[in-house]
Coordinates of C-alpha atoms in Angstrom, one line a residue:
X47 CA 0.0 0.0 0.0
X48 CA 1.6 3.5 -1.2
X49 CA 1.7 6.4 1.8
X50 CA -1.8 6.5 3.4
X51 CA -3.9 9.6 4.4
X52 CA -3.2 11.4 7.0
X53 CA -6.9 10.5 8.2
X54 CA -6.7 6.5 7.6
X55 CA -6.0 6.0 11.4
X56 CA -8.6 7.9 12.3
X57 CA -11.1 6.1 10.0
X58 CA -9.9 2.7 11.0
X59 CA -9.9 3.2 14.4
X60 CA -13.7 4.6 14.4
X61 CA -15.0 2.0 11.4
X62 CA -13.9 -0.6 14.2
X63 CA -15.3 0.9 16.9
X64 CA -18.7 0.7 14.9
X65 CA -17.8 -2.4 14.0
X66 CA -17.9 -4.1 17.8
X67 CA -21.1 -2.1 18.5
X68 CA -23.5 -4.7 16.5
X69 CA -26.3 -2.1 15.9
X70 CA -27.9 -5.6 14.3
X71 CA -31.3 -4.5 12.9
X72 CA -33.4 -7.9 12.6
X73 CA -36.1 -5.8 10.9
X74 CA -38.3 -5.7 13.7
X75 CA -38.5 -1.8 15.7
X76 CA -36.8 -2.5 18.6
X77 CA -33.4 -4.0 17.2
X78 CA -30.9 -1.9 15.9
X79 CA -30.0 0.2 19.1
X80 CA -27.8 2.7 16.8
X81 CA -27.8 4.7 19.6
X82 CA -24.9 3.0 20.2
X83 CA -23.6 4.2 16.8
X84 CA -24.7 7.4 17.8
X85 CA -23.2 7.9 21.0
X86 CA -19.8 6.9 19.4
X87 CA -20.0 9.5 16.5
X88 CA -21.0 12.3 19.0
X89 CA -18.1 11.4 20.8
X90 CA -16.1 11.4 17.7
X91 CA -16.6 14.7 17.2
X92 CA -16.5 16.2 20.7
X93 CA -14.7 19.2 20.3
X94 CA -14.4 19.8 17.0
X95 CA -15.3 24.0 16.1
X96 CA -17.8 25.1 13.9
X97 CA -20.0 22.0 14.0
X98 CA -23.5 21.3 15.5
X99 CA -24.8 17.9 16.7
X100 CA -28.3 17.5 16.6
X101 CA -30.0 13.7 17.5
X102 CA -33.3 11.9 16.5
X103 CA -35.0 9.3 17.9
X104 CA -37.6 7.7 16.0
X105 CA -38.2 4.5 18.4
X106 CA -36.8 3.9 21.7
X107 CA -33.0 3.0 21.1
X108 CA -33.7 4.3 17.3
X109 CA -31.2 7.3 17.2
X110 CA -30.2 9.1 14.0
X111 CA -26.8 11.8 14.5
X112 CA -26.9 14.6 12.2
X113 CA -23.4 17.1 12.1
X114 CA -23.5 20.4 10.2
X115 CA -20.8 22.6 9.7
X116 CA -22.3 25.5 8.3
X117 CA -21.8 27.0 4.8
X118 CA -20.1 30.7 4.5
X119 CA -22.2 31.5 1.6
X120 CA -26.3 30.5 2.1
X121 CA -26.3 31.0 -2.1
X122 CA -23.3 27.4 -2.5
X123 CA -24.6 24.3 -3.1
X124 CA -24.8 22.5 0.2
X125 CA -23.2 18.6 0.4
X126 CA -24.5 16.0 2.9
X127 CA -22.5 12.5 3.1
X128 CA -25.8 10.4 4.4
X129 CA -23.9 7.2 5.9
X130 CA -26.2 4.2 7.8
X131 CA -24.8 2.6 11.3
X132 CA -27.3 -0.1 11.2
X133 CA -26.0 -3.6 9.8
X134 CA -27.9 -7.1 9.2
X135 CA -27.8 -9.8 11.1
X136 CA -25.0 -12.8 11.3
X137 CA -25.1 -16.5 11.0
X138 CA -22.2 -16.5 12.8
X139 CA -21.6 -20.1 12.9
X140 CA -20.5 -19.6 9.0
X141 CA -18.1 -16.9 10.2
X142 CA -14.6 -17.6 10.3
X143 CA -14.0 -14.6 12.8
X144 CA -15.8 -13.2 14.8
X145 CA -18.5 -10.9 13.1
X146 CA -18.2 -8.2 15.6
X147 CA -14.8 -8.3 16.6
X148 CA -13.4 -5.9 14.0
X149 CA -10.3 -8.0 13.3
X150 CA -7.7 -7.3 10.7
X151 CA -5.9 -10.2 8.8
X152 CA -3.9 -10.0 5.9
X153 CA -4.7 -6.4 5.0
X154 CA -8.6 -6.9 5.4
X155 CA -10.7 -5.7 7.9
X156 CA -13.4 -8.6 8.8
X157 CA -16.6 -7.9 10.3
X158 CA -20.2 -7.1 9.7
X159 CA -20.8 -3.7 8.3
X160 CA -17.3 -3.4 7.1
X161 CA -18.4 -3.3 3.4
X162 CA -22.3 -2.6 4.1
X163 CA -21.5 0.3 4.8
X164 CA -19.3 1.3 7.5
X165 CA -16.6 2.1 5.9
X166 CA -18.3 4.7 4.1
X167 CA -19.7 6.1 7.2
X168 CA -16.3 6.2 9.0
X169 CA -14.4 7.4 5.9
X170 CA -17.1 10.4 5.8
X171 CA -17.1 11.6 9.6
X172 CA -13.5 11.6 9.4
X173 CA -13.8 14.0 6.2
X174 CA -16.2 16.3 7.6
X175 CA -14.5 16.9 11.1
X176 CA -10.9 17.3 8.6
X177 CA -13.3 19.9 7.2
X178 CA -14.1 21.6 10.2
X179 CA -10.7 21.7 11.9
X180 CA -9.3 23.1 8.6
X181 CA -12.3 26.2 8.1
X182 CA -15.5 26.6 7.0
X183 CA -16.8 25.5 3.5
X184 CA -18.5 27.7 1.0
X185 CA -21.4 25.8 1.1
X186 CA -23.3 23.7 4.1
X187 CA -21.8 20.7 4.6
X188 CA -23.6 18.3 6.4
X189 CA -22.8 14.0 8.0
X190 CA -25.8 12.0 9.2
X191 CA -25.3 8.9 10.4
X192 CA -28.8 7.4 9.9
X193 CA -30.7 4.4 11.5
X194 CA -32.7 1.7 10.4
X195 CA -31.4 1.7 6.7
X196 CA -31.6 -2.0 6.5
X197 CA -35.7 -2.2 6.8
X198 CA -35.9 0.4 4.2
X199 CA -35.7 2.8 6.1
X200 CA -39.0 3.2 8.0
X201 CA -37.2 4.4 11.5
X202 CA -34.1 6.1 9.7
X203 CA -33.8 8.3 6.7
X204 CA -38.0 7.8 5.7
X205 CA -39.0 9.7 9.0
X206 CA -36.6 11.6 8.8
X207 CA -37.5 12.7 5.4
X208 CA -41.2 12.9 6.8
X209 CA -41.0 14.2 10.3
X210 CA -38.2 16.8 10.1
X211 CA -37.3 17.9 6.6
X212 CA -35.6 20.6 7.7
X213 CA -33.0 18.6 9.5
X214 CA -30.8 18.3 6.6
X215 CA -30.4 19.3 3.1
X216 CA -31.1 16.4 0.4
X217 CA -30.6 18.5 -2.4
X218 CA -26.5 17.1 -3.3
X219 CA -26.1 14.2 -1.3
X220 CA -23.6 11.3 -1.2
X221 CA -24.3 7.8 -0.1
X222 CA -23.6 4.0 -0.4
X223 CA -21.8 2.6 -2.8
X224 CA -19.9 2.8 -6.2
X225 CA -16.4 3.2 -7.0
X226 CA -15.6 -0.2 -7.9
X227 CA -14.6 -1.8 -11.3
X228 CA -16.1 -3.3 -14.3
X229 CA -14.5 -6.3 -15.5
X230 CA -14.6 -4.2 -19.4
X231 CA -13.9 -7.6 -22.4
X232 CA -11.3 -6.0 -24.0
X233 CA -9.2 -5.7 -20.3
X234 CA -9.3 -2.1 -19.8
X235 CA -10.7 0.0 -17.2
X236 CA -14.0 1.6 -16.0
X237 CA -15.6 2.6 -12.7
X238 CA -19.3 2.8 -11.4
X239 CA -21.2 5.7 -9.9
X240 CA -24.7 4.8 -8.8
X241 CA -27.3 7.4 -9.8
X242 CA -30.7 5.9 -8.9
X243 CA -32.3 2.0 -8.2
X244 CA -35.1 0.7 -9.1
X245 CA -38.1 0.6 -7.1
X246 CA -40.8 -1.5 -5.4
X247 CA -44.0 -3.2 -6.7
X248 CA -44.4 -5.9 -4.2
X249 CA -47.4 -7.4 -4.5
X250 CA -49.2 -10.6 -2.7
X251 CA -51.7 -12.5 -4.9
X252 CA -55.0 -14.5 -3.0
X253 CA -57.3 -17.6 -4.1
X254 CA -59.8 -19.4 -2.3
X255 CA -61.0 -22.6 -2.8
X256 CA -63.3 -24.6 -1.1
X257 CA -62.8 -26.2 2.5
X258 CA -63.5 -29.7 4.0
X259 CA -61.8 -32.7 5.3
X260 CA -58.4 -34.5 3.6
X261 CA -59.9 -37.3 3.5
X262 CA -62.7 -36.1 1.1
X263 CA -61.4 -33.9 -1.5
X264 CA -63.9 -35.0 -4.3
X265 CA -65.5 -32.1 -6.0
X266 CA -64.0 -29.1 -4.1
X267 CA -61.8 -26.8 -6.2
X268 CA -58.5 -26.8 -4.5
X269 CA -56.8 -23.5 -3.3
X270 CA -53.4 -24.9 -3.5
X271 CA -53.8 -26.2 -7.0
X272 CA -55.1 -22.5 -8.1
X273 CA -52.1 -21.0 -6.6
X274 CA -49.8 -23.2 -8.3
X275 CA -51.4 -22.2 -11.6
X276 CA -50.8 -18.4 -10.7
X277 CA -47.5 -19.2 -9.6
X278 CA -46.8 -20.8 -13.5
X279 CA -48.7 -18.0 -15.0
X280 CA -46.5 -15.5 -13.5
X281 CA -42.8 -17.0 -14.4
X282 CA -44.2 -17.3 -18.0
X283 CA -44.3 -13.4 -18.3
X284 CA -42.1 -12.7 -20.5
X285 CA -40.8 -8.8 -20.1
X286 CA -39.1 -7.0 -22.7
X287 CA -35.5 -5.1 -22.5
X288 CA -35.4 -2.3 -21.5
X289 CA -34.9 1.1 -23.6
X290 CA -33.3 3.2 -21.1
X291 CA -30.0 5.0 -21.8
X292 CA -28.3 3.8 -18.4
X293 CA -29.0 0.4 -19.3
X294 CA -27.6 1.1 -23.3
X295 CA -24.3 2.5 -21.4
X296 CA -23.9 -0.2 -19.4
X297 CA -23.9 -2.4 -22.0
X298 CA -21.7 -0.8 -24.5
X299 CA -19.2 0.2 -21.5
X300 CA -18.1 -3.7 -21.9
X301 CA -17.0 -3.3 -24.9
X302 CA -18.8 -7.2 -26.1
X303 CA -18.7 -7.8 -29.9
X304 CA -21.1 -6.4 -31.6
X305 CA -23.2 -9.6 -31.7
X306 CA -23.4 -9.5 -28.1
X307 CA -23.7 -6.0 -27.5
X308 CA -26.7 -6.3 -30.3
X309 CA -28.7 -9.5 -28.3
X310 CA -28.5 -7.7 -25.2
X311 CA -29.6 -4.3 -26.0
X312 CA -32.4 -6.0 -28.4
X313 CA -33.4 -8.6 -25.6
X314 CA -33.0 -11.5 -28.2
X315 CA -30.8 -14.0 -26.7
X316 CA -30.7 -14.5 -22.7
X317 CA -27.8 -16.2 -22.7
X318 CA -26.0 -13.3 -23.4
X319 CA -25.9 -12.2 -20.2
X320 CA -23.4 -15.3 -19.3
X321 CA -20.7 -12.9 -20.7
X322 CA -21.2 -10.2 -17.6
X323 CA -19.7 -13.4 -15.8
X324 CA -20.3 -12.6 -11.7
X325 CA -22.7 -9.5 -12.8
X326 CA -24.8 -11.3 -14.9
X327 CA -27.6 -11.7 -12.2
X328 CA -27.3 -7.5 -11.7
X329 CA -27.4 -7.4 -15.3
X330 CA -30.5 -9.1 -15.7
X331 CA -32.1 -7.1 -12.7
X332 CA -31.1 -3.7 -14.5
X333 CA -32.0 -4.9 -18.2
X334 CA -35.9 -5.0 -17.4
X335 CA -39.0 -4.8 -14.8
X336 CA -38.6 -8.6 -12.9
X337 CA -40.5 -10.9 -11.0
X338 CA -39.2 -12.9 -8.2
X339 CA -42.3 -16.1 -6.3
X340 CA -40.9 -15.6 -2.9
X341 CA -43.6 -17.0 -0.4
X342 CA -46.4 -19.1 -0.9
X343 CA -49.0 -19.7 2.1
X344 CA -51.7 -22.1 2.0
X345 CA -53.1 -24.3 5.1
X346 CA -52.4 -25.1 9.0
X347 CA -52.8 -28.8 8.7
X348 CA -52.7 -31.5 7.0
X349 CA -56.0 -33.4 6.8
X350 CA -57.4 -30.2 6.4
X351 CA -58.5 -28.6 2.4
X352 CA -57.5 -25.0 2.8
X353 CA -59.9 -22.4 2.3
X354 CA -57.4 -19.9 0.8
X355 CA -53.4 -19.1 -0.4
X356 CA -51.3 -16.2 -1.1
X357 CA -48.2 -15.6 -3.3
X358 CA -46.0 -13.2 -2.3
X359 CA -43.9 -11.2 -5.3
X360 CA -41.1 -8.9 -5.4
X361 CA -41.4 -6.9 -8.0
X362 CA -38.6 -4.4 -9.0
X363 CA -39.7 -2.2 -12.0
X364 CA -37.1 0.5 -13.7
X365 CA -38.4 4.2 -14.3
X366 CA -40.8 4.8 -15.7
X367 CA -42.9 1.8 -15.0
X368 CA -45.7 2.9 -12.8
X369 CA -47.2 0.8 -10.8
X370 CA -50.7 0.4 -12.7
X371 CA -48.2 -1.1 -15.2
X372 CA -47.1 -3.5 -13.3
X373 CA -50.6 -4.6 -12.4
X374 CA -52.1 -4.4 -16.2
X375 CA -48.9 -7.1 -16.7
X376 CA -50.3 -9.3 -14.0
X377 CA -53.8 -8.9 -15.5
X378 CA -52.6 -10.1 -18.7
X379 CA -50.6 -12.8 -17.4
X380 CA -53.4 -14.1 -15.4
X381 CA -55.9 -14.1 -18.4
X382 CA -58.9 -16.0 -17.6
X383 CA -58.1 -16.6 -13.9
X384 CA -58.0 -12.6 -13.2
X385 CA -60.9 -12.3 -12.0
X386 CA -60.2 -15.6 -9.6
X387 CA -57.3 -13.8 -8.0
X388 CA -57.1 -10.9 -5.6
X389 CA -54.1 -8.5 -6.0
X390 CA -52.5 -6.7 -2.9
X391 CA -50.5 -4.2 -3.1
X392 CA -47.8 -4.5 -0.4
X393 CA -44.5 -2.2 -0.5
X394 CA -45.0 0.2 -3.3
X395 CA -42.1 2.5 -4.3
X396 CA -41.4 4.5 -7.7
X397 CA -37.8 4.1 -8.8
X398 CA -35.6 6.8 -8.6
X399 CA -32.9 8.3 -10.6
X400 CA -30.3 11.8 -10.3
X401 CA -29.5 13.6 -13.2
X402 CA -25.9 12.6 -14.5
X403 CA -25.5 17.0 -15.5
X404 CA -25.5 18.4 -11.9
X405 CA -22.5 20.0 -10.4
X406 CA -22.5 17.2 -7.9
X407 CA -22.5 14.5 -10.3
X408 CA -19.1 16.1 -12.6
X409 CA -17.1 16.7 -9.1
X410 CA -18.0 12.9 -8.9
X411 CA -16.6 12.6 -11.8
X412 CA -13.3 14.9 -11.6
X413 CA -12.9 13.2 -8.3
X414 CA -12.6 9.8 -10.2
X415 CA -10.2 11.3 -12.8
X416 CA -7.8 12.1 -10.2
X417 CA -7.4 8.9 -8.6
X418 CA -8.1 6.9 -12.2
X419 CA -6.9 9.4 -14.6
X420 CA -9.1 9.4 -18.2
X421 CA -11.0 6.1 -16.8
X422 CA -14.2 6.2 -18.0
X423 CA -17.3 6.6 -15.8
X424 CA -20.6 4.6 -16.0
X425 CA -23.5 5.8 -14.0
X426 CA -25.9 3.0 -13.2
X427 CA -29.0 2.1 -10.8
X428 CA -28.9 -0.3 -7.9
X429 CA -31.2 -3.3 -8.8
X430 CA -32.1 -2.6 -4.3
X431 CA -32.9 -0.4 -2.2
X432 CA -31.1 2.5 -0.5
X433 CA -31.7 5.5 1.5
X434 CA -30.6 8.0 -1.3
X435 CA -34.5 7.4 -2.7
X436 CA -35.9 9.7 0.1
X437 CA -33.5 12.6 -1.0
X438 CA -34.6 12.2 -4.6
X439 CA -38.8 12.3 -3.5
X440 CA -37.8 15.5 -2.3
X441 CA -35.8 16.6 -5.3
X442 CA -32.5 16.1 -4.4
X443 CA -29.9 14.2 -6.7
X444 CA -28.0 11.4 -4.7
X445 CA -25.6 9.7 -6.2
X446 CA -23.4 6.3 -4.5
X447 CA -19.7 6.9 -4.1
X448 CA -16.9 5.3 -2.7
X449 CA -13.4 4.2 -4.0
X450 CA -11.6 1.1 -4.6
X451 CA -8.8 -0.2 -5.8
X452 CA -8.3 -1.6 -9.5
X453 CA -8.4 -5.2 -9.0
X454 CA -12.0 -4.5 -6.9
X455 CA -15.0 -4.9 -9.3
X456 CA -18.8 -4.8 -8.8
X457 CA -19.1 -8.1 -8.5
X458 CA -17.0 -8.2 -5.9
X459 CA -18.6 -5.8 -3.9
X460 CA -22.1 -7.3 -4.5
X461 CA -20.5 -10.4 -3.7
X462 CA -19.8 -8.9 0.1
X463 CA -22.9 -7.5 0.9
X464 CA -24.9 -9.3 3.5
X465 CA -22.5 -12.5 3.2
X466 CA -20.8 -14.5 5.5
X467 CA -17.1 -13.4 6.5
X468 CA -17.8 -9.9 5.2
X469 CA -14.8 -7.6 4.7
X470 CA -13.2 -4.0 3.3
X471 CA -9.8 -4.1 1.8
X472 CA -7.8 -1.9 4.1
X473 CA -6.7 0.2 1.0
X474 CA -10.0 1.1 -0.2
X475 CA -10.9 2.1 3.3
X476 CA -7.6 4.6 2.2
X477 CA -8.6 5.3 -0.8
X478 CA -12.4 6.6 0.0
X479 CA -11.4 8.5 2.4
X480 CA -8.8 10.9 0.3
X481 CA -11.6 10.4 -2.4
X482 CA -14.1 11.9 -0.2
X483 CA -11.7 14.4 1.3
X484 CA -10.9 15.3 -2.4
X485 CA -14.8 15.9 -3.3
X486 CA -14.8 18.2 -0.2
X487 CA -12.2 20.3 -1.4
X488 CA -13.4 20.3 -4.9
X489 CA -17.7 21.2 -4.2
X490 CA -17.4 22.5 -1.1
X491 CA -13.7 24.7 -1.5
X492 CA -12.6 23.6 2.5

């Protein structure tokens, strides 16, 4: 590893401090505890001039931070870093070490959180109290350290969006993740910036059918076998590519022969995506609106006929799909049983997407070209979830920014998040954090 930044100790030592706090949000709204979180970032920056530190507590336990170090000039573009301190939970018997110990071995850092998004957190803090010790920006610049990311969002950044607005600006803000590499054919070089993800359309579908005794199912129609007719009417939708230019980039960043390049775009031969190799699945997702059969529910016992059964779906559609389009494609995939099935709509969420010509989005950029010089940037959306969605409802661009080293792709990152043994590469905790402390300098002039 070349020289590192004079704020890498400082990062490392509060990632791992984060780290050991196991702010494990099971989903449910008293897990979590970021207070913990909390407490250690208000610590962090005890001390430090020119700041404010103002806390939010949705739930009991449920505590979002939010730092400001005010702007010179109310007329600058303000910049909020919006990093999460909640993490998922561990199977920690498939762990090699321990999930929460924070330990380092052979230049990674193990533990969960460290990639999911810790890292980024830490590495932002850092950069904002460097800010503040160094003078005062042109323009507000702002840290929150966010709860309840990991259940969308509901305790964190979505009330906070809802209950107090004013709290924070969401017009420029930078979150979770990009920065990585794209494995281009040819062998050269690209690297991802994350402008938007796609949204929600969850939906759970219901039959009935009639009731009675095991033992005497002549003549009644069967809920169970209904459901398994939706469920093979629904994996037979067949969903066209899509047209959008972020996906048409994507593709044609690769670099594939023109043959490939030509089924992909066109949606004419599936296999096609084999050539993305461990991105192929994210490929797919981004390519078009998909369905994913997640849970099926149908009876308590078993000598008993049940009366009724549901199909959960997770639906993901791209902008521009609304979600009456998504239900006009289950109406025609149904056909003749649509009017047998009751649709519900569960989680329902546009998609989102920042404009790739703000002034946020090009110091993005400029930042890449300093670390990569004349690598080429592809924006692109996250086939999940994240908190940057809130910002953008409000009208906000957000974009996903981080750095890594060459040899780091996307898959390799996807391949991190959530899983067992989860890790960040000790030099890309480095190389974000003069990355971030760059994009300070550059949009914020402190």
């Amino acid at each position: 590893m070349p020289s590192l930044s004079p704020l890498y100790d400082d990062t490392l030592a509060l990632l791992r401090k984060m780290i050991r706090n196991a702010c494990v949000n099971d989903f449910t709204p008293g897990s979590g505890q970021e207070v913990r979180n909390a407490d250690t970032l208000e610590r962090f920056f005890a001390d430090t001039p020119n700041i404010t530190v103002r806390r939010y507590e949705s739930a009991p336990g449920r505590v979002s931070i939010v730092v400001t170090l005010e702007g010179t000039d109310p007329t600058a573009e303000p910049l909020t870093f919006l990093g999460h301190t909640d993490v998922v939970p561990v199977d920690v018997d498939r762990w090699t070490y321990d999930p929460f110990g924070a330990e380092i071995h052979d230049g990674r850092l193990y533990g969960r959180g460290a990639m999911d998004m810790l890292f980024i957190t830490a590495a932002q803090a850092t950069v904002l109290r460097d800010a503040a010790r160094t003078g005062r920006p042109t323009g507000t610049l702002t840290f929150v350290g966010v709860a309840d990311e990991e259940s969308r969002g509901t305790l964190g950044a979505k009330w906070l969006s809802e209950e107090h607005p004013e709290a924070f600006s969401w017009r420029n803000t930078v979150s979770e993740t990009g920065g990585s590499h794209l494995p281009i054919a040819d062998g050269s070089d690209a690297l991802v910036v994350v402008v938007g993800e796609k949204g929600a359309a969850q939906r759970r579908l219901h039959v009935t059918g009639d009731a009675g005794h095991g033992s005497n199912p002549y003549g009644r129609e069967s809920a169970v076998v209904k459901i398994g007719e939706v469920a093979r009417r629904i994996a037979a939708i067949e969903v066209p590519v899509s047209q959008d230019p972020l996906w048409q980039g994507f593709v044609r960043a690769f670099r594939f022969s023109p043959e490939i390049e030509r089924a992909l775009l066109e949606g004419t031969d599936d296999t096609a995506f084999e050539y993305f190799g461990d991105l192929k699945r994210y490929a797919h997702a981004l390519s078009r609106l998909t369905f994913s059969q997640t849970i099926l529910r149908a009876g308590t016992a078993i000598n008993v006929l049940p009366s009724s059964a549901t199909l959960d779906l997770d639906i993901r559609p791209l902008p521009g799909t609304t979600q009456d389009d998504v239900d006009a494609i289950l109406a025609e995939a149904l056909g003749d049983m649509f009017h047998d099935v009751r649709i519900e709509r569960l989680i329902s969420e546009p998609a989102s997407v920042s404009s790739t010509e703000s002034p946020l989005y090009q110091a993005i950029v400029d930042t890449f070209d300093e670390f990569f010089p004349g690598v080429p940037v592809v924006p692109t959306i996250a086939a999940g979830g994240s908190d940057l969605r809130f910002g953008r409802r409000l009208g906000g661009n957000g974009y996903g920014f981080a750095l890594h080293a060459r040899e780091r792709t996307l898959g390799d990152v996807f391949h991190l998040l959530h899983h067992h043994d989860e890790y960040i590469e000790l030099e890309d905790v480095d190389l974000t954090v003069r990355a971030y402390r760059s994009l300070v300098r550059r949009f914020c002039g402190v």
